[in-house]
Amino acid sequence: MDTTRTAFGVRAAPVDEMSIPHILVVDDSPEDVRPILLAIKAQGWRISLAHDARQGLQRALVLDPDLILLDVQMPHMNGFTFCRLLRESDETRATPVIFLTSAGSLEQRLEGLKTGGVDYVLKPYEPLEVLARMRIHMQLQHRDTVESGESVVAANSDDELLLRAAVRYISQNLRDLPSLQEIARSVGTHDKRLSKLFREHIGVTVFAYIREIRLRKSQELLSDGNMSVQDISDWLGFGSACNFTTAFRRDVGMTPSQFRQQAKGK
């Protein structure tokens, strides 16, 4: 049997490097992650580092790590935006992301899970606990991959990732959408670039797209549910039932009530 020698003696057999877990750590504060880096190295796992989210996203797409440890508050792009973009790539959408951060408000914790994180650990942390959580999520991911039998190989441009992330963000926040600038910031770009992407790839402005999605969703709710017109208006962020009715009539050619009656065959 072939053996390999380490600083601590002889290891029984060489290990296929690709079978060793590969962890990407994205954090702009090296001292904060030093304890977990030492703990990961002690496991013999591979580590890649990134000191900001943009660099981390590039490395995630290229290296395809088994798990990502991610800070929230970083310059240029925060961890939530990173995670949104990560979830829009075919290569990384299933990669487990554990937030390891001092951003501990309830709103921030919920945002981390909403954007695709599988776990949320606050600093200061216990390295052994983080390791245990990492093992659990890598085991779960391995089981899901084996059961599904999926092997996705695809290339996504930056424009595609931004557009997908923006479309998903809009869909998830129809009720209370922020400004165009804030939508753009949430997916890691600026309003002019986002507007250009929508015009080039979808053929409409961002606001026209939002209006179309709201009206399309309203038709689904009117056809399949029993929500009142007022509730649908509130839920989709039209501001008032009057605004909703006016927009709906202009686009569909009838009032929401008339559409519901027709959809249900009355």
Short mmCIF file of C-alpha atoms in Angstrom, two decimals:
data_model
loop_
_atom_site.label_atom_id
_atom_site.label_comp_id
_atom_site.label_asym_id
_atom_site.label_seq_id
_atom_site.Cartn_x
_atom_site.Cartn_y
_atom_site.Cartn_z
CA MET A 1 0.00 0.00 0.00
CA ASP A 2 1.32 3.43 -0.88
CA THR A 3 1.68 5.82 1.99
CA THR A 4 2.23 9.54 2.36
CA ARG A 5 4.25 11.19 5.10
CA THR A 6 3.07 14.25 7.03
CA ALA A 7 4.72 16.39 9.69
CA PHE A 8 3.10 14.14 12.30
CA GLY A 9 4.14 10.78 10.89
CA VAL A 10 2.92 8.33 8.28
CA ARG A 11 -0.61 8.35 6.96
CA ALA A 12 -1.87 4.95 5.89
CA ALA A 13 -2.95 5.83 2.37
CA PRO A 14 -3.08 8.81 0.05
CA VAL A 15 -6.38 10.60 -0.18
CA ASP A 16 -7.92 11.81 -3.41
CA GLU A 17 -7.64 15.59 -3.04
CA MET A 18 -10.98 16.14 -4.79
CA SER A 19 -12.74 14.05 -2.12
CA ILE A 20 -11.51 16.38 0.64
CA PRO A 21 -14.08 19.07 1.55
CA HIS A 22 -13.23 22.45 0.05
CA ILE A 23 -14.35 25.45 2.11
CA LEU A 24 -14.50 29.03 0.83
CA VAL A 25 -14.29 31.66 3.58
CA VAL A 26 -15.41 35.17 2.62
CA ASP A 27 -14.63 37.77 5.28
CA ASP A 28 -12.88 41.14 5.29
CA SER A 29 -11.63 40.71 8.88
CA PRO A 30 -8.89 38.02 8.99
CA GLU A 31 -8.66 38.07 12.77
CA ASP A 32 -12.37 37.27 13.11
CA VAL A 33 -12.07 34.04 11.14
CA ARG A 34 -8.67 32.89 12.37
CA PRO A 35 -10.14 30.43 14.95
CA ILE A 36 -12.35 28.69 12.40
CA LEU A 37 -9.55 28.63 9.81
CA LEU A 38 -7.32 26.82 12.30
CA ALA A 39 -10.13 24.40 13.11
CA ILE A 40 -10.77 23.69 9.42
CA LYS A 41 -7.05 23.12 8.76
CA ALA A 42 -6.94 20.71 11.69
CA GLN A 43 -9.58 18.63 9.88
CA GLY A 44 -7.35 18.44 6.81
CA TRP A 45 -9.94 20.23 4.69
CA ARG A 46 -9.00 22.54 1.84
CA ILE A 47 -9.51 26.28 2.33
CA SER A 48 -9.83 29.19 -0.07
CA LEU A 49 -10.05 32.78 1.18
CA ALA A 50 -11.65 35.92 -0.17
CA HIS A 51 -11.45 39.30 1.53
CA ASP A 52 -14.57 40.86 0.00
CA ALA A 53 -17.80 39.61 -1.55
CA ARG A 54 -16.93 40.43 -5.17
CA GLN A 55 -13.74 38.42 -4.93
CA GLY A 56 -15.65 35.71 -3.11
CA LEU A 57 -18.27 35.44 -5.85
CA GLN A 58 -15.59 35.10 -8.53
CA ARG A 59 -13.84 32.36 -6.56
CA ALA A 60 -17.09 30.55 -5.80
CA LEU A 61 -17.97 30.37 -9.50
CA VAL A 62 -14.50 29.15 -10.46
CA LEU A 63 -13.64 26.84 -7.55
CA ASP A 64 -17.07 25.28 -6.86
CA PRO A 65 -16.49 24.85 -3.09
CA ASP A 66 -18.40 22.34 -0.98
CA LEU A 67 -19.47 25.02 1.52
CA ILE A 68 -19.11 28.77 1.98
CA LEU A 69 -18.64 30.64 5.25
CA LEU A 70 -19.80 34.20 4.65
CA ASP A 71 -19.67 37.49 6.52
CA VAL A 72 -22.45 40.07 6.04
CA GLN A 73 -20.91 43.50 6.51
CA MET A 74 -18.19 43.93 3.89
CA PRO A 75 -17.16 46.78 1.57
CA HIS A 76 -18.45 47.09 -2.02
CA MET A 77 -20.99 44.27 -1.69
CA ASN A 78 -22.57 42.79 1.43
CA GLY A 79 -23.09 39.11 2.14
CA PHE A 80 -26.82 39.17 1.35
CA THR A 81 -26.17 40.46 -2.18
CA PHE A 82 -23.42 37.85 -2.61
CA CYS A 83 -25.85 35.11 -1.63
CA ARG A 84 -28.56 36.36 -4.01
CA LEU A 85 -26.13 36.26 -6.93
CA LEU A 86 -24.77 32.88 -5.85
CA ARG A 87 -28.27 31.40 -5.98
CA GLU A 88 -28.73 32.50 -9.58
CA SER A 89 -25.75 30.54 -10.91
CA ASP A 90 -26.32 26.97 -12.03
CA GLU A 91 -22.93 26.01 -10.61
CA THR A 92 -23.42 27.40 -7.10
CA ARG A 93 -27.15 27.66 -6.40
CA ALA A 94 -27.04 24.49 -4.27
CA THR A 95 -23.78 25.27 -2.44
CA PRO A 96 -24.47 25.50 1.32
CA VAL A 97 -23.83 28.99 2.71
CA ILE A 98 -23.38 29.56 6.44
CA PHE A 99 -23.40 33.18 7.53
CA LEU A 100 -20.70 33.78 10.13
CA THR A 101 -21.14 37.36 11.23
CA SER A 102 -21.64 39.91 13.97
CA ALA A 103 -24.77 41.24 12.21
CA GLY A 104 -27.17 39.81 14.74
CA SER A 105 -30.49 41.64 14.52
CA LEU A 106 -33.60 39.57 13.87
CA GLU A 107 -34.11 41.39 10.57
CA GLN A 108 -30.57 40.54 9.45
CA ARG A 109 -30.86 36.89 10.50
CA LEU A 110 -34.13 36.51 8.62
CA GLU A 111 -32.66 38.26 5.57
CA GLY A 112 -29.73 35.84 5.56
CA LEU A 113 -32.02 32.82 5.52
CA LYS A 114 -34.34 34.44 2.97
CA THR A 115 -31.50 35.04 0.53
CA GLY A 116 -30.47 31.38 0.63
CA GLY A 117 -28.28 30.80 3.68
CA VAL A 118 -28.65 27.36 5.29
CA ASP A 119 -27.46 28.57 8.70
CA TYR A 120 -26.67 31.78 10.57
CA VAL A 121 -23.97 31.85 13.27
CA LEU A 122 -23.08 34.93 15.28
CA LYS A 123 -19.61 36.13 16.23
CA PRO A 124 -18.01 35.47 18.62
CA TYR A 125 -18.47 31.78 17.89
CA GLU A 126 -17.27 28.41 19.10
CA PRO A 127 -15.17 26.84 16.29
CA LEU A 128 -16.17 23.27 17.18
CA GLU A 129 -19.85 24.19 16.93
CA VAL A 130 -19.30 25.80 13.52
CA LEU A 131 -17.45 22.68 12.36
CA ALA A 132 -20.36 20.51 13.48
CA ARG A 133 -22.83 22.67 11.55
CA MET A 134 -20.59 22.56 8.48
CA ARG A 135 -20.46 18.75 8.56
CA ILE A 136 -24.24 18.50 8.83
CA HIS A 137 -24.89 20.76 5.86
CA MET A 138 -22.23 19.13 3.67
CA GLN A 139 -23.71 15.71 4.47
CA LEU A 140 -27.19 16.95 3.62
CA GLN A 141 -25.96 18.46 0.37
CA HIS A 142 -24.13 15.26 -0.59
CA ARG A 143 -27.25 13.19 0.10
CA ASP A 144 -29.45 15.51 -1.97
CA THR A 145 -26.98 15.44 -4.87
CA VAL A 146 -26.78 11.65 -4.85
CA GLU A 147 -30.56 11.27 -4.65
CA SER A 148 -31.25 13.72 -7.45
CA GLY A 149 -28.45 12.42 -9.66
CA GLU A 150 -28.01 15.90 -11.04
CA SER A 151 -24.78 17.21 -12.47
CA VAL A 152 -25.18 20.73 -13.76
CA VAL A 153 -22.49 22.25 -15.94
CA ALA A 154 -23.28 25.72 -17.21
CA ALA A 155 -21.67 29.09 -17.66
CA ASN A 156 -23.38 32.22 -16.46
CA SER A 157 -22.31 35.72 -17.40
CA ASP A 158 -22.35 38.53 -14.87
CA ASP A 159 -25.30 40.07 -16.73
CA GLU A 160 -27.32 36.86 -16.47
CA LEU A 161 -26.65 36.54 -12.75
CA LEU A 162 -27.62 40.16 -12.10
CA LEU A 163 -30.80 39.89 -14.16
CA ARG A 164 -31.89 36.63 -12.53
CA ALA A 165 -31.19 38.02 -9.07
CA ALA A 166 -33.14 41.22 -9.80
CA VAL A 167 -36.13 39.31 -11.17
CA ARG A 168 -36.19 37.06 -8.09
CA TYR A 169 -35.78 40.04 -5.74
CA ILE A 170 -38.69 41.84 -7.38
CA SER A 171 -40.88 38.74 -7.22
CA GLN A 172 -40.15 38.28 -3.51
CA ASN A 173 -40.77 41.93 -2.62
CA LEU A 174 -43.77 42.96 -4.74
CA ARG A 175 -45.68 44.25 -1.74
CA ASP A 176 -43.07 46.73 -0.60
CA LEU A 177 -40.55 47.32 -3.38
CA PRO A 178 -37.86 49.92 -2.68
CA SER A 179 -36.52 52.43 -5.19
CA LEU A 180 -34.78 51.38 -8.38
CA GLN A 181 -31.47 52.39 -6.81
CA GLU A 182 -32.10 50.10 -3.84
CA ILE A 183 -33.20 47.19 -6.04
CA ALA A 184 -29.97 47.59 -8.03
CA ARG A 185 -27.86 47.84 -4.88
CA SER A 186 -29.47 44.67 -3.50
CA VAL A 187 -28.16 42.66 -6.44
CA GLY A 188 -24.73 44.28 -6.55
CA THR A 189 -25.02 46.86 -9.33
CA HIS A 190 -26.30 50.39 -10.02
CA ASP A 191 -29.62 51.60 -11.42
CA LYS A 192 -28.35 52.55 -14.89
CA ARG A 193 -26.81 49.15 -15.52
CA LEU A 194 -29.90 47.35 -14.22
CA SER A 195 -32.18 49.44 -16.42
CA LYS A 196 -29.99 48.65 -19.42
CA LEU A 197 -30.10 44.91 -18.68
CA PHE A 198 -33.90 44.92 -18.50
CA ARG A 199 -34.23 46.82 -21.77
CA GLU A 200 -31.71 44.62 -23.61
CA HIS A 201 -32.78 41.21 -22.31
CA ILE A 202 -36.47 41.61 -21.44
CA GLY A 203 -37.40 44.48 -23.71
CA VAL A 204 -39.04 46.71 -21.09
CA THR A 205 -37.99 49.08 -18.33
CA VAL A 206 -37.70 47.87 -14.76
CA PHE A 207 -40.89 49.70 -13.79
CA ALA A 208 -42.82 48.30 -16.76
CA TYR A 209 -41.65 44.82 -15.77
CA ILE A 210 -42.77 45.34 -12.16
CA ARG A 211 -46.19 46.53 -13.34
CA GLU A 212 -46.53 43.53 -15.65
CA ILE A 213 -45.58 41.06 -12.92
CA ARG A 214 -47.98 42.65 -10.44
CA LEU A 215 -50.87 42.49 -12.92
CA ARG A 216 -50.03 38.92 -13.89
CA LYS A 217 -49.94 37.88 -10.24
CA SER A 218 -53.22 39.69 -9.60
CA GLN A 219 -54.90 37.63 -12.33
CA GLU A 220 -53.70 34.44 -10.65
CA LEU A 221 -55.04 35.58 -7.28
CA LEU A 222 -58.37 36.65 -8.74
CA SER A 223 -58.78 33.36 -10.58
CA ASP A 224 -57.62 30.91 -7.94
CA GLY A 225 -58.32 32.51 -4.58
CA ASN A 226 -60.87 34.33 -2.50
CA MET A 227 -58.80 37.36 -1.50
CA SER A 228 -60.70 40.62 -1.75
CA VAL A 229 -59.72 43.20 -4.35
CA GLN A 230 -58.48 45.43 -1.52
CA ASP A 231 -56.31 42.64 -0.07
CA ILE A 232 -54.85 41.83 -3.48
CA SER A 233 -54.10 45.49 -4.02
CA ASP A 234 -52.32 45.71 -0.65
CA TRP A 235 -50.45 42.44 -1.13
CA LEU A 236 -49.10 43.47 -4.53
CA GLY A 237 -48.16 46.99 -3.47
CA PHE A 238 -50.55 49.03 -5.64
CA GLY A 239 -51.11 51.56 -2.88
CA SER A 240 -54.90 51.53 -3.10
CA ALA A 241 -57.71 49.47 -4.59
CA CYS A 242 -58.53 52.41 -6.86
CA ASN A 243 -55.01 52.43 -8.35
CA PHE A 244 -55.16 48.67 -8.76
CA THR A 245 -58.54 48.75 -10.49
CA THR A 246 -57.45 51.55 -12.84
CA ALA A 247 -54.24 49.74 -13.83
CA PHE A 248 -56.05 46.43 -14.19
CA ARG A 249 -58.81 47.85 -16.38
CA ARG A 250 -56.29 49.64 -18.59
CA ASP A 251 -54.26 46.46 -19.08
CA VAL A 252 -56.94 43.75 -19.17
CA GLY A 253 -59.96 45.69 -20.40
CA MET A 254 -62.22 44.95 -17.43
CA THR A 255 -62.33 45.50 -13.68
CA PRO A 256 -60.83 42.96 -11.26
CA SER A 257 -64.34 41.95 -10.13
CA GLN A 258 -65.46 41.37 -13.70
CA PHE A 259 -62.32 39.35 -14.41
CA ARG A 260 -62.95 37.17 -11.34
CA GLN A 261 -66.54 36.51 -12.37
CA GLN A 262 -65.46 35.58 -15.88
CA ALA A 263 -62.56 33.42 -14.65
CA LYS A 264 -64.88 31.45 -12.35
CA GLY A 265 -67.50 31.04 -15.07
CA LYS A 266 -70.15 33.20 -13.49
#
